[in-house]
Coordinates of C-alpha atoms and ligand atoms in Angstrom, one line a residue:
M1 CA -8.1 3.6 20.7
I2 CA -9.1 2.8 16.9
K3 CA -7.8 -0.5 16.2
I4 CA -6.6 -1.4 13.1
A5 CA -4.5 -4.4 11.3
T6 CA -2.2 -4.4 8.3
I7 CA -1.3 -7.7 6.9
A8 CA 2.3 -6.8 5.0
G9 CA 5.6 -8.2 5.3
S10 CA 8.0 -7.4 7.0
D11 CA 11.6 -4.7 5.8
A12 CA 13.6 -5.9 7.8
S13 CA 16.0 -2.0 7.1
G14 CA 12.7 -0.4 8.6
G15 CA 11.4 1.8 5.7
A16 CA 8.6 -0.7 3.5
G17 CA 7.2 -2.9 4.4
L18 CA 4.5 -3.3 7.8
E19 CA 7.1 -1.1 9.7
A20 CA 6.4 1.7 6.9
D21 CA 2.5 0.9 8.0
L22 CA 2.8 1.0 11.7
K23 CA 5.0 4.6 11.8
T24 CA 2.0 6.1 9.7
F25 CA -1.0 4.3 11.8
E26 CA 1.1 6.0 15.1
E27 CA 0.9 9.3 13.0
Y28 CA -2.8 8.8 12.7
G29 CA -3.1 8.8 16.1
L30 CA -4.6 4.5 16.3
Y31 CA -3.5 1.2 17.0
G32 CA -1.9 -0.8 14.9
M33 CA -1.5 -4.3 14.6
A34 CA 0.7 -6.6 12.2
A35 CA -0.1 -10.2 10.2
V36 CA 4.1 -10.9 9.6
T37 CA 3.5 -12.8 6.0
V38 CA 6.9 -12.8 5.1
I39 CA 10.2 -11.0 6.3
A40 CA 11.7 -9.3 3.4
T41 CA 15.8 -9.4 4.1
M42 CA 18.3 -6.7 2.1
D43 CA 22.0 -8.1 1.6
P44 CA 24.4 -5.0 2.4
D45 CA 27.3 -7.5 0.7
N46 CA 25.5 -8.1 -1.7
S47 CA 24.8 -5.0 -2.9
W48 CA 21.1 -4.5 -0.8
A49 CA 19.5 -7.7 -3.1
H50 CA 16.6 -9.0 -2.0
K51 CA 15.6 -11.5 -0.2
V52 CA 11.9 -12.3 1.0
F53 CA 11.1 -15.7 4.1
P54 CA 7.6 -16.6 3.7
V55 CA 5.4 -17.1 7.2
D56 CA 4.1 -20.7 6.9
E57 CA 0.7 -21.0 7.1
R58 CA 0.1 -21.9 10.7
G59 CA 2.2 -19.3 11.8
L60 CA 0.3 -17.2 9.5
R61 CA -3.4 -18.2 11.0
A62 CA -2.4 -17.6 14.3
Q63 CA -2.4 -14.0 14.2
F64 CA -5.6 -13.4 12.1
E65 CA -6.5 -15.3 14.5
T66 CA -5.2 -12.9 16.8
I67 CA -5.6 -9.8 15.2
F68 CA -9.3 -10.1 13.9
K69 CA -11.0 -12.4 16.5
G70 CA -9.2 -11.7 19.7
V71 CA -8.6 -8.0 19.4
G72 CA -11.1 -7.0 16.6
V73 CA -10.8 -3.8 14.1
V74 CA -12.3 -1.2 12.0
A75 CA -9.5 -0.8 9.5
V76 CA -7.2 -2.7 8.0
K77 CA -4.7 -2.9 4.8
S78 CA -2.6 -5.8 3.2
G79 CA 0.0 -4.9 1.3
M80 CA 3.5 -8.2 0.4
L81 CA 1.0 -11.5 0.7
G82 CA 3.4 -13.8 -0.8
T83 CA 1.9 -16.6 -0.5
F84 CA -0.9 -18.0 -2.7
Y85 CA -1.9 -18.9 1.7
A86 CA -1.9 -15.5 2.4
V87 CA -4.4 -14.8 0.1
E88 CA -6.5 -17.4 0.9
I89 CA -6.0 -16.7 4.8
A90 CA -6.8 -12.7 4.2
R91 CA -9.9 -13.1 2.1
E92 CA -11.5 -15.4 4.8
Y93 CA -10.9 -13.3 7.5
I94 CA -11.8 -10.9 5.6
T95 CA -15.0 -11.7 4.6
S96 CA -16.0 -13.5 8.3
Y97 CA -15.4 -10.5 9.8
K98 CA -16.8 -8.0 7.3
I99 CA -14.8 -5.5 6.5
A100 CA -15.5 -2.8 4.7
K101 CA -13.0 -0.8 5.4
Y102 CA -10.4 -3.1 3.7
V103 CA -7.7 -1.4 1.4
L104 CA -5.2 -2.9 -0.8
D105 CA -1.7 -2.7 -2.1
P106 CA -1.1 -4.6 -4.6
V107 CA 2.8 -4.9 -4.0
M108 CA 3.7 -7.4 -6.6
V109 CA 7.9 -6.4 -6.5
C110 CA 10.4 -4.0 -4.2
K111 CA 12.0 -2.4 -6.5
G112 CA 16.0 -5.1 -6.0
A113 CA 13.2 -7.9 -6.3
G114 CA 13.1 -8.8 -9.3
E115 CA 11.9 -12.8 -8.1
A116 CA 9.3 -11.4 -6.4
L117 CA 7.2 -10.5 -9.5
N118 CA 5.4 -13.9 -9.6
P119 CA 1.6 -13.5 -12.0
E120 CA -0.3 -15.9 -11.2
L121 CA 0.6 -14.8 -7.7
N122 CA -0.6 -11.6 -8.8
S123 CA -3.8 -13.1 -10.3
A124 CA -4.9 -14.9 -7.3
I125 CA -4.5 -11.0 -5.6
A126 CA -6.5 -9.4 -8.3
E127 CA -9.4 -12.2 -8.0
K128 CA -9.5 -13.1 -4.2
L129 CA -9.2 -9.5 -3.8
L130 CA -9.9 -6.6 -5.6
P131 CA -14.0 -7.9 -4.7
L132 CA -13.6 -7.0 -1.0
T133 CA -11.5 -4.0 -1.5
E134 CA -12.5 -0.5 -0.4
V135 CA -9.7 0.8 -1.9
V136 CA -7.1 -0.5 -3.7
T137 CA -3.6 1.3 -4.1
P138 CA -1.2 0.4 -7.1
N139 CA 1.4 2.2 -8.2
L140 CA 1.8 2.5 -12.9
F141 CA 3.2 -0.2 -12.9
E142 CA 1.1 -2.5 -10.9
A143 CA -1.7 -1.2 -12.3
E144 CA -1.3 -1.7 -15.9
Q145 CA -0.2 -5.9 -14.1
L146 CA -4.6 -5.9 -12.9
S147 CA -5.8 -4.1 -15.9
G148 CA -4.1 -5.6 -18.4
L149 CA -2.8 -2.4 -20.6
A150 CA 0.6 -2.0 -21.7
G151 CA 2.5 2.0 -21.6
I152 CA 0.9 3.5 -19.1
D153 CA 1.9 7.1 -19.7
S154 CA -0.8 9.5 -19.2
L155 CA -3.8 11.0 -16.8
E156 CA -6.0 9.7 -19.8
K157 CA -4.5 5.8 -20.2
M158 CA -4.3 5.7 -15.9
R159 CA -7.8 7.2 -16.2
E160 CA -8.9 4.2 -18.5
A161 CA -6.5 1.7 -16.5
A162 CA -8.9 2.2 -13.7
R163 CA -11.8 1.8 -15.3
I164 CA -11.0 -1.7 -16.3
I165 CA -9.5 -2.3 -12.3
H166 CA -13.0 -0.8 -10.9
G167 CA -14.6 -3.4 -13.8
K168 CA -12.8 -5.9 -11.5
G169 CA -15.1 -5.8 -8.3
A170 CA -13.4 -2.6 -6.3
R171 CA -14.8 0.4 -5.4
H172 CA -12.2 2.8 -5.3
V173 CA -9.3 3.0 -7.4
F174 CA -6.7 4.7 -6.6
I175 CA -3.6 5.1 -9.0
K176 CA -0.4 7.1 -8.1
G177 CA 1.9 7.9 -11.0
G178 CA 3.4 10.1 -8.2
A179 CA 6.9 10.2 -9.5
K180 CA 6.8 8.0 -12.7
L181 CA 4.4 9.5 -15.1
P182 CA 6.4 10.8 -18.0
G183 CA 6.3 14.4 -19.6
Q184 CA 5.1 16.1 -15.3
D185 CA 6.6 19.0 -13.2
R186 CA 4.1 17.7 -10.1
A187 CA 3.0 14.2 -8.6
L188 CA -0.6 13.3 -10.0
D189 CA -3.2 9.8 -8.3
I190 CA -6.0 9.6 -9.6
L191 CA -8.6 8.7 -7.5
Y192 CA -12.1 7.1 -9.3
D193 CA -15.6 5.9 -7.5
G194 CA -16.6 4.1 -10.8
K195 CA -18.7 7.3 -11.8
D196 CA -16.7 10.2 -11.1
F197 CA -12.8 11.1 -11.8
L198 CA -10.8 13.5 -9.3
T199 CA -6.8 14.2 -10.1
L200 CA -4.6 14.9 -6.6
D201 CA -2.2 16.9 -7.9
D202 CA 1.1 18.4 -5.0
E203 CA 4.7 19.1 -5.3
L204 CA 6.7 16.7 -6.7
I205 CA 9.7 16.1 -4.3
K206 CA 13.1 15.3 -6.8
T207 CA 14.6 12.1 -3.9
N208 CA 16.4 9.0 -4.5
W209 CA 14.8 8.8 -0.9
N210 CA 11.5 7.6 -1.7
H211 CA 11.4 3.2 0.0
G212 CA 8.1 2.8 1.5
A213 CA 6.5 5.3 -0.4
G214 CA 3.7 3.5 -1.8
C215 CA 3.7 1.6 1.6
T216 CA 3.9 4.8 3.1
S217 CA 0.6 6.0 1.4
S218 CA -2.2 3.6 0.9
A219 CA -1.3 3.3 4.1
A220 CA -1.4 7.0 5.2
I221 CA -5.4 6.7 3.5
T222 CA -6.6 3.2 5.8
A223 CA -5.5 5.1 9.0
G224 CA -8.0 8.0 6.9
L225 CA -10.6 5.8 6.2
A226 CA -10.0 4.5 10.8
R227 CA -10.8 7.9 11.6
G228 CA -13.7 8.0 9.7
L229 CA -13.3 10.5 6.6
S230 CA -14.5 9.8 3.3
V231 CA -12.3 7.8 0.9
T232 CA -11.7 11.4 -1.1
A233 CA -10.7 13.5 2.2
A234 CA -8.3 10.1 2.7
A235 CA -7.2 10.0 -0.3
E236 CA -6.8 14.3 0.4
L237 CA -4.9 14.0 3.1
A238 CA -2.7 10.6 3.0
K239 CA -2.0 11.8 -0.4
K240 CA -0.3 15.4 1.7
F241 CA 1.1 13.1 4.1
I242 CA 4.0 11.0 1.9
T243 CA 4.5 14.7 0.2
T244 CA 5.6 15.9 3.5
S245 CA 6.9 12.8 4.2
L246 CA 9.0 13.1 1.6
K247 CA 10.4 15.4 2.0
A248 CA 11.7 14.3 4.8
G249 CA 13.3 11.3 3.1
F250 CA 16.9 10.8 3.6
A251 CA 19.6 7.9 3.2
L252 CA 19.6 4.3 4.6
N253 CA 23.3 4.2 3.3
Q254 CA 24.4 4.3 -0.3
W255 CA 21.1 2.4 -1.6
V256 CA 17.9 2.9 0.2
G257 CA 16.3 5.9 1.7
P258 CA 12.9 6.0 3.3
G259 CA 10.5 9.2 3.3
D260 CA 9.7 9.9 7.4
P261 CA 5.8 9.5 8.2
S262 CA 6.7 11.3 10.8
A263 CA 7.8 15.2 9.2
W264 CA 4.1 17.0 8.5
R265 CA 4.9 17.4 13.1
S266 CA 6.7 20.1 12.2
G267 CA 6.3 20.8 8.8
N268 CA 1.6 20.4 8.9
I269 CA 0.6 18.2 6.6
F270 CA -2.8 20.2 7.3
K271 CA -1.5 23.0 5.3
Ligands
PXL1 O1 8.1 -1.6 -1.2 C1 7.5 -2.8 -1.2 C2 7.7 -3.1 -0.1 C3 6.2 -3.8 0.8 N1 6.6 -4.8 1.8 C4 7.9 -4.9 1.6 C5 9.1 -4.4 0.8 C6 8.9 -3.9 0.4 C7 9.9 -3.3 -0.4 O2 11.5 -3.4 0.2 O3 9.9 -5.4 2.0 C8 7.6 -6.5 3.2

């Protein structure tokens, strides 16, 4: 069994965070593990407002020992890190255990959790983790923060941001334009390897039930790498996987709904 891990927050509602990652790993036939960085909760009595409860440093380090030393992994993804010590511990273990297949999803904020935005933490993530990264998977907002470019609203600006982010050390930059790129009737993402740009183009799924889409797509890229795919093949398959998952999005309540990572079993991602 191929072993893979996510370093991420738990989304108690199950659609994003490590729950989305583990569901995705399962669909790729992998053995998934998780180091929980923070616990994210949503308040049904207060418009689904998010709260974040960090796991303490000892508890976090003990999980890394279990996963990296006790079991071993071929690929690792990180999502919401939440604290400076989580960034530092992630850097330490990815470096000492020489994890080449490391995917950084630079989660900076989740919908409804403006208070989670922390510029200093984002700078620490960029400085300490980007140089270890095989693929970084920002959405447009995160690409603006990582590159310092404001108003990324076209493929050309996405490419410019990708060049800057590549210059900060990530070996591949995958920017998710998805449904957010203005004036497009397709969902467009780009992949940059420092030399060439690939545009990934798929059906635009117009849905409100897209919670966890970013987590799922970066988990799918990591899972593809764990399976031995090239970065390009992993990104292309992840794109099909997320499109299929979003087509099957569903409501959890009046506020939120996730995609369905298992949807390919009836929809078939390989088509
Ligand atoms: O979708 C971003 C995200 C990532 N990780 C956790 C989250 C969320 C959004 O809710 O809760 C743990």
